[in-house]
GROMACS .gro file of N, CA and C in nm:
model
  264
    1ILE      N    1  10.080   9.514  11.921
    1ILE     CA    2  10.185   9.578  12.005
    1ILE      C    3  10.323   9.591  11.974
    2ILE      N    4  10.387   9.520  11.822
    2ILE     CA    5  10.478   9.524  11.779
    2ILE      C    6  10.491   9.632  11.662
    3GLU      N    7  10.403   9.593  11.569
    3GLU     CA    8  10.363   9.725  11.479
    3GLU      C    9  10.353   9.842  11.544
    4ARG      N   10  10.306   9.851  11.637
    4ARG     CA   11  10.328  10.041  11.694
    4ARG      C   12  10.450  10.087  11.758
    5ARG      N   13  10.524   9.973  11.809
    5ARG     CA   14  10.725   9.984  11.828
    5ARG      C   15  10.762  10.036  11.692
    6MET      N   16  10.748   9.930  11.584
    6MET     CA   17  10.817   9.961  11.467
    6MET      C   18  10.805  10.119  11.421
    7TYR      N   19  10.654  10.150  11.410
    7TYR     CA   20  10.631  10.306  11.361
    7TYR      C   21  10.698  10.355  11.463
    8LYS      N   22  10.737  10.380  11.564
    8LYS     CA   23  10.790  10.468  11.680
    8LYS      C   24  10.890  10.472  11.623
    9THR      N   25  10.988  10.359  11.645
    9THR     CA   26  11.137  10.364  11.620
    9THR      C   27  11.223  10.424  11.464
   10GLY      N   28  11.061  10.402  11.398
   10GLY     CA   29  11.105  10.411  11.270
   10GLY      C   30  11.163  10.342  11.200
   11LYS      N   31  11.100  10.213  11.209
   11LYS     CA   32  11.107  10.091  11.155
   11LYS      C   33  11.022  10.031  11.043
   12LEU      N   34  10.921  10.088  11.084
   12LEU     CA   35  10.839  10.099  10.947
   12LEU      C   36  10.753  10.203  10.908
   13VAL      N   37  10.748  10.262  10.815
   13VAL     CA   38  10.679  10.413  10.740
   13VAL      C   39  10.574  10.382  10.665
   14ARG      N   40  10.454  10.448  10.673
   14ARG     CA   41  10.367  10.434  10.588
   14ARG      C   42  10.316  10.554  10.516
   15PHE      N   43  10.355  10.588  10.413
   15PHE     CA   44  10.322  10.725  10.365
   15PHE      C   45  10.240  10.703  10.202
   16GLN      N   46  10.198  10.835  10.154
   16GLN     CA   47  10.118  10.835  10.034
   16GLN      C   48  10.221  10.895   9.956
   17LEU      N   49  10.226  10.882   9.822
   17LEU     CA   50  10.286  10.944   9.749
   17LEU      C   51  10.238  10.946   9.584
   18MET      N   52  10.256  11.062   9.514
   18MET     CA   53  10.232  11.044   9.363
   18MET      C   54  10.303  11.016   9.287
   19THR      N   55  10.334  10.946   9.165
   19THR     CA   56  10.354  10.853   9.081
   19THR      C   57  10.269  10.892   8.928
   20PRO      N   58  10.362  10.880   8.860
   20PRO     CA   59  10.326  10.889   8.734
   20PRO      C   60  10.252  10.787   8.683
   21HIS      N   61  10.079  10.792   8.595
   21HIS     CA   62  10.047  10.691   8.575
   21HIS      C   63  10.080  10.617   8.432
   22GLN      N   64  10.225  10.549   8.392
   22GLN     CA   65  10.280  10.488   8.312
   22GLN      C   66  10.293  10.400   8.345
   23ASP      N   67  10.353  10.331   8.222
   23ASP     CA   68  10.446  10.172   8.261
   23ASP      C   69  10.531  10.179   8.256
   24GLY      N   70  10.530  10.123   8.388
   24GLY     CA   71  10.663  10.082   8.458
   24GLY      C   72  10.683  10.206   8.604
   25ALA      N   73  10.620  10.270   8.588
   25ALA     CA   74  10.656  10.350   8.687
   25ALA      C   75  10.671  10.303   8.825
   26LEU      N   76  10.577  10.226   8.859
   26LEU     CA   77  10.591  10.130   9.002
   26LEU      C   78  10.696  10.135   9.017
   27GLY      N   79  10.762   9.955   8.926
   27GLY     CA   80  10.847   9.911   8.917
   27GLY      C   81  10.977   9.975   8.912
   28ARG      N   82  10.999  10.081   8.859
   28ARG     CA   83  11.110  10.200   8.893
   28ARG      C   84  11.095  10.249   9.083
   29LEU      N   85  11.007  10.281   9.105
   29LEU     CA   86  10.939  10.300   9.244
   29LEU      C   87  10.992  10.173   9.316
   30LEU      N   88  10.972  10.093   9.269
   30LEU     CA   89  10.965   9.965   9.437
   30LEU      C   90  11.105   9.942   9.386
   31GLN      N   91  11.233   9.922   9.301
   31GLN     CA   92  11.317   9.937   9.260
   31GLN      C   93  11.416  10.015   9.315
   32SER      N   94  11.408  10.132   9.321
   32SER     CA   95  11.440  10.270   9.397
   32SER      C   96  11.459  10.242   9.558
   33ILE      N   97  11.301  10.237   9.566
   33ILE     CA   98  11.324  10.156   9.764
   33ILE      C   99  11.436  10.048   9.765
   34GLU      N  100  11.404   9.940   9.688
   34GLU     CA  101  11.490   9.821   9.769
   34GLU      C  102  11.636   9.860   9.728
   35ASP      N  103  11.672   9.915   9.614
   35ASP     CA  104  11.783   9.969   9.612
   35ASP      C  105  11.917  10.066   9.738
   36MET      N  106  11.786  10.133   9.829
   36MET     CA  107  11.825  10.256   9.897
   36MET      C  108  11.815  10.152  10.025
   37GLY      N  109  11.764   9.987  10.016
   37GLY     CA  110  11.773   9.878  10.098
   37GLY      C  111  11.644   9.915  10.233
   38GLY      N  112  11.542   9.943  10.182
   38GLY     CA  113  11.376   9.920  10.230
   38GLY      C  114  11.347   9.804  10.155
   39THR      N  115  11.241   9.734  10.242
   39THR     CA  116  11.105   9.639  10.239
   39THR      C  117  11.019   9.707  10.240
   40VAL      N  118  10.925   9.703  10.099
   40VAL     CA  119  10.843   9.750  10.069
   40VAL      C  120  10.773   9.613  10.137
   41VAL      N  121  10.615   9.645  10.242
   41VAL     CA  122  10.544   9.574  10.308
   41VAL      C  123  10.438   9.527  10.200
   42LYS      N  124  10.377   9.662  10.166
   42LYS     CA  125  10.208   9.681  10.094
   42LYS      C  126  10.223   9.768  10.036
   43VAL      N  127  10.159   9.810   9.892
   43VAL     CA  128  10.138   9.822   9.787
   43VAL      C  129   9.985   9.867   9.823
   44LYS      N  130   9.919   9.984   9.829
   44LYS     CA  131   9.768  10.017   9.786
   44LYS      C  132   9.784  10.142   9.688
   45ASN      N  133   9.731  10.085   9.582
   45ASN     CA  134   9.689  10.169   9.505
   45ASN      C  135   9.546  10.289   9.517
   46ILE      N  136   9.519  10.425   9.566
   46ILE     CA  137   9.406  10.475   9.564
   46ILE      C  138   9.413  10.611   9.434
   47GLN      N  139   9.392  10.551   9.305
   47GLN     CA  140   9.436  10.599   9.258
   47GLN      C  141   9.383  10.728   9.233
   48TYR      N  142   9.193  10.666   9.240
   48TYR     CA  143   9.143  10.833   9.234
   48TYR      C  144   9.107  10.917   9.354
   49GLU      N  145   9.134  10.901   9.462
   49GLU     CA  146   9.192  10.929   9.593
   49GLU      C  147   9.234  11.050   9.571
   50GLY      N  148   9.151  11.177   9.531
   50GLY     CA  149   9.269  11.337   9.554
   50GLY      C  150   9.328  11.359   9.419
   51VAL      N  151   9.303  11.279   9.341
   51VAL     CA  152   9.389  11.334   9.223
   51VAL      C  153   9.284  11.367   9.116
   52THR      N  154   9.376  11.492   9.052
   52THR     CA  155   9.306  11.551   8.986
   52THR      C  156   9.337  11.608   8.823
   53THR      N  157   9.455  11.420   8.773
   53THR     CA  158   9.441  11.422   8.687
   53THR      C  159   9.459  11.272   8.642
   54LEU      N  160   9.446  11.194   8.499
   54LEU     CA  161   9.458  11.095   8.522
   54LEU      C  162   9.573  11.070   8.466
   55ASN      N  163   9.687  11.159   8.486
   55ASN     CA  164   9.838  11.134   8.433
   55ASN      C  165   9.920  11.059   8.533
   56LEU      N  166   9.836  11.087   8.682
   56LEU     CA  167   9.903  11.059   8.775
   56LEU      C  168   9.810  11.004   8.904
   57THR      N  169   9.906  10.876   8.963
   57THR     CA  170   9.830  10.762   9.050
   57THR      C  171   9.866  10.777   9.186
   58ARG      N  172   9.780  10.790   9.301
   58ARG     CA  173   9.830  10.795   9.411
   58ARG      C  174   9.826  10.662   9.481
   59LEU      N  175   9.898  10.654   9.551
   59LEU     CA  176   9.952  10.454   9.642
   59LEU      C  177   9.988  10.541   9.714
   60GLU      N  178   9.975  10.425   9.856
   60GLU     CA  179   9.990  10.380   9.976
   60GLU      C  180  10.100  10.264  10.013
   61LEU      N  181  10.261  10.307  10.087
   61LEU     CA  182  10.317  10.229  10.076
   61LEU      C  183  10.320  10.247  10.234
   62TYR      N  184  10.381  10.089  10.273
   62TYR     CA  185  10.461  10.068  10.413
   62TYR      C  186  10.570  10.010  10.348
   63ILE      N  187  10.717  10.024  10.420
   63ILE     CA  188  10.813   9.988  10.411
   63ILE      C  189  10.866   9.985  10.581
   64GLU      N  190  10.941   9.891  10.563
   64GLU     CA  191  11.060   9.847  10.636
   64GLU      C  192  11.176   9.922  10.626
   65THR      N  193  11.220   9.950  10.728
   65THR     CA  194  11.361  10.023  10.716
   65THR      C  195  11.466   9.968  10.843
   66TYR      N  196  11.585   9.991  10.799
   66TYR     CA  197  11.635   9.952  10.961
   66TYR      C  198  11.614  10.081  11.095
   67ASN      N  199  11.589  10.171  11.047
   67ASN     CA  200  11.572  10.290  11.185
   67ASN      C  201  11.511  10.433  11.115
   68ALA      N  202  11.477  10.490  11.202
   68ALA     CA  203  11.445  10.618  11.153
   68ALA      C  204  11.532  10.703  11.103
   69THR      N  205  11.624  10.704  11.120
   69THR     CA  206  11.781  10.782  10.965
   69THR      C  207  11.729  10.717  10.863
   70HIS      N  208  11.746  10.626  10.843
   70HIS     CA  209  11.712  10.492  10.734
   70HIS      C  210  11.592  10.527  10.714
   71ARG      N  211  11.472  10.570  10.739
   71ARG     CA  212  11.384  10.570  10.715
   71ARG      C  213  11.360  10.709  10.635
   72ASP      N  214  11.422  10.835  10.685
   72ASP     CA  215  11.462  10.953  10.642
   72ASP      C  216  11.518  10.984  10.531
   73GLU      N  217  11.636  10.871  10.526
   73GLU     CA  218  11.703  10.895  10.388
   73GLU      C  219  11.613  10.843  10.274
   74ILE      N  220  11.557  10.736  10.318
   74ILE     CA  221  11.476  10.697  10.177
   74ILE      C  222  11.370  10.809  10.147
   75ILE      N  223  11.298  10.847  10.236
   75ILE     CA  224  11.202  10.966  10.223
   75ILE      C  225  11.254  11.033  10.149
   76HIS      N  226  11.368  11.098  10.180
   76HIS     CA  227  11.443  11.194  10.074
   76HIS      C  228  11.512  11.180   9.969
   77HIS      N  229  11.539  11.067   9.942
   77HIS     CA  230  11.604  11.009   9.807
   77HIS      C  231  11.428  11.000   9.749
   78LEU      N  232  11.339  10.975   9.769
   78LEU     CA  233  11.217  10.959   9.664
   78LEU      C  234  11.202  11.098   9.639
   79LYS      N  235  11.209  11.199   9.733
   79LYS     CA  236  11.152  11.309   9.696
   79LYS      C  237  11.218  11.365   9.575
   80LYS      N  238  11.376  11.365   9.628
   80LYS     CA  239  11.468  11.445   9.537
   80LYS      C  240  11.441  11.320   9.377
   81GLU      N  241  11.400  11.235   9.357
   81GLU     CA  242  11.320  11.158   9.232
   81GLU      C  243  11.205  11.249   9.222
   82GLY      N  244  11.149  11.330   9.244
   82GLY     CA  245  11.036  11.420   9.200
   82GLY      C  246  10.883  11.375   9.306
   83ASN      N  247  10.930  11.276   9.349
   83ASN     CA  248  10.787  11.227   9.455
   83ASN      C  249  10.732  11.323   9.507
   84GLU      N  250  10.601  11.330   9.510
   84GLU     CA  251  10.551  11.401   9.634
   84GLU      C  252  10.492  11.340   9.705
   85ILE      N  253  10.542  11.319   9.842
   85ILE     CA  254  10.568  11.260   9.967
   85ILE      C  255  10.440  11.269  10.095
   86GLU      N  256  10.334  11.231  10.114
   86GLU     CA  257  10.290  11.259  10.255
   86GLU      C  258  10.291  11.144  10.385
   87LEU      N  259  10.311  11.193  10.495
   87LEU     CA  260  10.339  11.110  10.604
   87LEU      C  261  10.207  11.046  10.614
   88SER      N  262  10.224  10.907  10.660
   88SER     CA  263  10.036  10.910  10.755
   88SER      C  264  10.068  10.836  10.918
   0.00000   0.00000   0.00000
């Protein structure tokens, strides 16, 4: 029940994104989220699902944010960094 309310209010967001499959890419992504004030709760590597090149990795991220506005700011920032994001 609490988790559903967090999703509704934007305090918890789950999304998938494609990131380069290279050394340090995950660390840079997580640092970027932290720099924006988000808290990464869970990272799931779903590398081969829907990926058509070995140069990319598909990740599913669960992030805690302050509210829906903060969630949108983080997503906008990640998109500006070149990440393709699919909200789930």
